[in-house]
């Protein structure tokens, strides 16, 4: 009689948590290059923007495509020395208008909340740019932590975005927020 060995269970458990590991990796890489917390305001803005985009489209699974497009666009514009903020703001205004016209506010509460969330998180990111490095950094940190709480709500409700994105974003936002505070003291 031959005995077959069972595959190790640790690998499937780790593979199941890939969004957490990806968020952890992004956070570590971002914080290794930390200079000023205000510079991470784009993370808050982009997170709110892609959540709003998925809500307007009514398709939670589109969030990963929106994330890749937004991140690549930011990196390319930054590499070319082009200010990405006008494009981000234009995208947010366009999505808010599309959402309002399309009846987004009549959707379930968590989905409808993406319009005011964009205004609050986007406003915090933009306001942070006008403040001193420490004050602006703390504002961005607070916004990231608050978005991390929203990520948890979205993850638990299984609404707005794919759960994998909510998990990734929750880990990224919370670690970046706490990291900014610790590195700014």
mmCIF file of C-alpha atoms in Angstrom:
data_model
loop_
_atom_site.group_PDB
_atom_site.id
_atom_site.type_symbol
_atom_site.label_atom_id
_atom_site.label_comp_id
_atom_site.label_asym_id
_atom_site.label_seq_id
_atom_site.Cartn_x
_atom_site.Cartn_y
_atom_site.Cartn_z
ATOM 1 C CA UNK A 1 0.000 0.000 0.000
ATOM 2 C CA UNK A 2 1.407 3.375 -0.956
ATOM 3 C CA UNK A 3 0.729 6.455 1.036
ATOM 4 C CA UNK A 4 0.174 9.702 -0.713
ATOM 5 C CA UNK A 5 1.229 12.770 1.071
ATOM 6 C CA UNK A 6 -1.139 15.664 1.314
ATOM 7 C CA UNK A 7 0.066 18.933 -0.169
ATOM 8 C CA UNK A 8 1.124 21.508 2.380
ATOM 9 C CA UNK A 9 -1.818 23.637 3.460
ATOM 10 C CA UNK A 10 0.241 26.778 4.032
ATOM 11 C CA UNK A 11 0.605 27.493 0.315
ATOM 12 C CA UNK A 12 -3.137 27.552 -0.435
ATOM 13 C CA UNK A 13 -3.702 29.738 2.633
ATOM 14 C CA UNK A 14 -1.062 32.213 1.468
ATOM 15 C CA UNK A 15 -2.369 32.119 -2.102
ATOM 16 C CA UNK A 16 -5.846 32.886 -0.799
ATOM 17 C CA UNK A 17 -4.510 36.048 0.868
ATOM 18 C CA UNK A 18 -2.790 37.414 -2.252
ATOM 19 C CA UNK A 19 -4.577 40.795 -1.975
ATOM 20 C CA UNK A 20 -3.209 41.240 1.555
ATOM 21 C CA UNK A 21 0.300 40.317 0.422
ATOM 22 C CA UNK A 22 0.040 42.641 -2.585
ATOM 23 C CA UNK A 23 -1.139 45.512 -0.366
ATOM 24 C CA UNK A 24 1.688 44.824 2.066
ATOM 25 C CA UNK A 25 4.220 44.807 -0.776
ATOM 26 C CA UNK A 26 2.929 48.067 -2.263
ATOM 27 C CA UNK A 27 2.959 49.706 1.174
ATOM 28 C CA UNK A 28 6.522 48.626 1.958
ATOM 29 C CA UNK A 29 7.836 49.747 -1.443
ATOM 30 C CA UNK A 30 6.026 53.084 -1.116
ATOM 31 C CA UNK A 31 7.244 53.761 2.415
ATOM 32 C CA UNK A 32 10.842 52.857 1.515
ATOM 33 C CA UNK A 33 10.806 55.940 -0.725
ATOM 34 C CA UNK A 34 8.965 58.139 1.811
ATOM 35 C CA UNK A 35 9.809 61.832 1.832
ATOM 36 C CA UNK A 36 6.616 63.757 2.488
ATOM 37 C CA UNK A 37 3.175 62.380 3.384
ATOM 38 C CA UNK A 38 1.501 64.913 1.120
ATOM 39 C CA UNK A 39 2.982 63.079 -1.842
ATOM 40 C CA UNK A 40 0.822 60.079 -1.023
ATOM 41 C CA UNK A 41 -2.356 62.131 -1.396
ATOM 42 C CA UNK A 42 -2.676 60.719 -4.893
ATOM 43 C CA UNK A 43 -3.218 57.255 -3.340
ATOM 44 C CA UNK A 44 -6.261 58.528 -1.443
ATOM 45 C CA UNK A 45 -7.571 60.362 -4.495
ATOM 46 C CA UNK A 46 -7.012 57.418 -6.835
ATOM 47 C CA UNK A 47 -8.616 54.966 -4.389
ATOM 48 C CA UNK A 48 -11.738 57.110 -4.145
ATOM 49 C CA UNK A 49 -11.751 57.616 -7.913
ATOM 50 C CA UNK A 50 -11.600 53.927 -8.813
ATOM 51 C CA UNK A 51 -14.249 53.062 -6.226
ATOM 52 C CA UNK A 52 -16.469 55.766 -7.714
ATOM 53 C CA UNK A 53 -15.743 54.462 -11.214
ATOM 54 C CA UNK A 54 -16.769 50.924 -10.267
ATOM 55 C CA UNK A 55 -19.917 52.275 -8.584
ATOM 56 C CA UNK A 56 -20.875 54.367 -11.639
ATOM 57 C CA UNK A 57 -20.296 51.393 -13.941
ATOM 58 C CA UNK A 58 -22.237 49.143 -11.564
ATOM 59 C CA UNK A 59 -19.642 46.427 -12.086
ATOM 60 C CA UNK A 60 -17.452 45.710 -9.050
ATOM 61 C CA UNK A 61 -15.061 43.545 -11.078
ATOM 62 C CA UNK A 62 -13.974 46.493 -13.230
ATOM 63 C CA UNK A 63 -12.093 47.980 -10.296
ATOM 64 C CA UNK A 64 -8.856 46.120 -11.019
ATOM 65 C CA UNK A 65 -8.785 47.412 -14.602
ATOM 66 C CA UNK A 66 -9.481 50.922 -13.295
ATOM 67 C CA UNK A 67 -6.678 50.520 -10.755
ATOM 68 C CA UNK A 68 -4.163 49.414 -13.393
ATOM 69 C CA UNK A 69 -5.177 52.185 -15.807
ATOM 70 C CA UNK A 70 -5.032 54.846 -13.074
ATOM 71 C CA UNK A 71 -1.720 53.664 -11.661
ATOM 72 C CA UNK A 72 -0.033 53.333 -15.053
ATOM 73 C CA UNK A 73 -1.338 56.744 -16.116
ATOM 74 C CA UNK A 74 0.010 58.328 -12.907
ATOM 75 C CA UNK A 75 3.442 56.706 -13.343
ATOM 76 C CA UNK A 76 3.692 57.669 -17.021
ATOM 77 C CA UNK A 77 2.609 61.264 -16.432
ATOM 78 C CA UNK A 78 5.011 61.540 -13.490
ATOM 79 C CA UNK A 79 7.886 60.124 -15.561
ATOM 80 C CA UNK A 80 7.129 62.681 -18.279
ATOM 81 C CA UNK A 81 7.069 65.504 -15.730
ATOM 82 C CA UNK A 82 3.373 66.183 -16.366
ATOM 83 C CA UNK A 83 1.161 67.109 -13.424
ATOM 84 C CA UNK A 84 -1.451 64.346 -13.127
ATOM 85 C CA UNK A 85 -3.730 66.259 -10.765
ATOM 86 C CA UNK A 86 -5.767 68.009 -13.505
ATOM 87 C CA UNK A 87 -6.512 64.617 -15.097
ATOM 88 C CA UNK A 88 -7.476 63.107 -11.730
ATOM 89 C CA UNK A 89 -9.733 66.031 -10.876
ATOM 90 C CA UNK A 90 -11.287 65.976 -14.356
ATOM 91 C CA UNK A 91 -11.923 62.259 -14.030
ATOM 92 C CA UNK A 92 -13.534 62.716 -10.621
ATOM 93 C CA UNK A 93 -15.794 65.559 -11.808
ATOM 94 C CA UNK A 94 -16.804 63.533 -14.882
ATOM 95 C CA UNK A 95 -17.614 60.431 -12.838
ATOM 96 C CA UNK A 96 -19.576 62.429 -10.264
ATOM 97 C CA UNK A 97 -21.674 63.983 -13.046
ATOM 98 C CA UNK A 98 -22.193 60.594 -14.727
ATOM 99 C CA UNK A 99 -23.119 59.071 -11.384
ATOM 100 C CA UNK A 100 -25.603 61.788 -10.518
ATOM 101 C CA UNK A 101 -27.218 61.711 -13.958
ATOM 102 C CA UNK A 102 -27.274 57.911 -13.932
ATOM 103 C CA UNK A 103 -29.033 57.708 -10.567
ATOM 104 C CA UNK A 104 -26.095 56.557 -8.456
ATOM 105 C CA UNK A 105 -27.553 58.235 -5.373
ATOM 106 C CA UNK A 106 -30.611 55.952 -5.639
ATOM 107 C CA UNK A 107 -28.428 52.842 -5.355
ATOM 108 C CA UNK A 108 -27.793 50.961 -2.092
ATOM 109 C CA UNK A 109 -26.243 53.162 0.591
ATOM 110 C CA UNK A 110 -22.650 51.963 0.289
ATOM 111 C CA UNK A 111 -22.701 52.393 -3.494
ATOM 112 C CA UNK A 112 -24.364 55.812 -3.330
ATOM 113 C CA UNK A 113 -21.830 56.875 -0.675
ATOM 114 C CA UNK A 114 -19.055 56.834 -3.278
ATOM 115 C CA UNK A 115 -20.076 60.305 -4.497
ATOM 116 C CA UNK A 116 -19.603 62.019 -1.116
ATOM 117 C CA UNK A 117 -16.600 59.770 -0.434
ATOM 118 C CA UNK A 118 -14.940 61.095 -3.601
ATOM 119 C CA UNK A 119 -15.609 64.650 -2.476
ATOM 120 C CA UNK A 120 -14.285 64.061 1.052
ATOM 121 C CA UNK A 121 -11.225 61.963 0.186
ATOM 122 C CA UNK A 122 -10.439 63.960 -2.936
ATOM 123 C CA UNK A 123 -10.841 67.224 -1.049
ATOM 124 C CA UNK A 124 -8.572 66.004 1.740
ATOM 125 C CA UNK A 125 -5.874 64.994 -0.760
ATOM 126 C CA UNK A 126 -6.025 68.362 -2.510
ATOM 127 C CA UNK A 127 -6.137 70.342 0.745
ATOM 128 C CA UNK A 128 -3.085 68.441 1.997
ATOM 129 C CA UNK A 129 -1.084 69.814 -0.928
ATOM 130 C CA UNK A 130 -1.623 73.363 0.378
ATOM 131 C CA UNK A 131 -0.520 72.627 3.950
ATOM 132 C CA UNK A 132 2.892 72.314 5.559
ATOM 133 C CA UNK A 133 4.615 68.959 5.024
ATOM 134 C CA UNK A 134 3.763 67.720 8.509
ATOM 135 C CA UNK A 135 0.158 68.971 8.629
ATOM 136 C CA UNK A 136 -0.492 67.842 5.061
ATOM 137 C CA UNK A 137 1.083 64.483 5.775
ATOM 138 C CA UNK A 138 -1.098 63.966 8.823
ATOM 139 C CA UNK A 139 -4.197 64.906 6.798
ATOM 140 C CA UNK A 140 -3.260 62.363 4.121
ATOM 141 C CA UNK A 141 -2.580 59.765 6.844
ATOM 142 C CA UNK A 142 -6.013 60.394 8.365
ATOM 143 C CA UNK A 143 -7.676 60.165 4.956
ATOM 144 C CA UNK A 144 -5.866 56.899 4.199
ATOM 145 C CA UNK A 145 -6.909 55.392 7.521
ATOM 146 C CA UNK A 146 -10.504 56.564 6.975
ATOM 147 C CA UNK A 147 -10.491 55.044 3.479
ATOM 148 C CA UNK A 148 -9.148 51.844 5.040
ATOM 149 C CA UNK A 149 -12.247 51.790 7.246
ATOM 150 C CA UNK A 150 -14.407 52.265 4.150
ATOM 151 C CA UNK A 151 -12.499 49.389 2.524
ATOM 152 C CA UNK A 152 -13.427 47.181 5.476
ATOM 153 C CA UNK A 153 -17.109 48.118 5.142
ATOM 154 C CA UNK A 154 -17.041 47.443 1.399
ATOM 155 C CA UNK A 155 -15.231 44.135 1.937
ATOM 156 C CA UNK A 156 -17.721 42.977 4.573
ATOM 157 C CA UNK A 157 -20.747 44.044 2.502
ATOM 158 C CA UNK A 158 -19.379 42.505 -0.718
ATOM 159 C CA UNK A 159 -20.509 45.633 -2.584
ATOM 160 C CA UNK A 160 -19.087 48.409 -4.758
ATOM 161 C CA UNK A 161 -15.772 46.734 -5.702
ATOM 162 C CA UNK A 162 -14.392 43.212 -5.905
ATOM 163 C CA UNK A 163 -13.538 41.892 -2.445
ATOM 164 C CA UNK A 164 -9.954 41.326 -3.538
ATOM 165 C CA UNK A 165 -9.576 45.063 -4.251
ATOM 166 C CA UNK A 166 -11.211 46.024 -0.959
ATOM 167 C CA UNK A 167 -8.791 43.718 0.887
ATOM 168 C CA UNK A 168 -5.749 44.997 -1.046
ATOM 169 C CA UNK A 169 -6.778 48.614 -0.567
ATOM 170 C CA UNK A 170 -7.560 48.144 3.131
ATOM 171 C CA UNK A 171 -4.085 46.776 3.842
ATOM 172 C CA UNK A 172 -2.389 49.399 1.664
ATOM 173 C CA UNK A 173 -4.355 52.339 3.076
ATOM 174 C CA UNK A 174 -3.986 51.376 6.721
ATOM 175 C CA UNK A 175 -0.267 50.618 6.460
ATOM 176 C CA UNK A 176 0.430 53.803 4.513
ATOM 177 C CA UNK A 177 -1.606 55.904 6.933
ATOM 178 C CA UNK A 178 0.141 54.518 9.996
ATOM 179 C CA UNK A 179 3.493 54.620 8.191
ATOM 180 C CA UNK A 180 3.110 58.323 7.382
ATOM 181 C CA UNK A 181 2.343 59.105 11.021
ATOM 182 C CA UNK A 182 5.289 57.082 12.335
ATOM 183 C CA UNK A 183 7.765 58.437 9.767
ATOM 184 C CA UNK A 184 6.593 62.035 10.271
ATOM 185 C CA UNK A 185 7.199 62.123 14.031
#
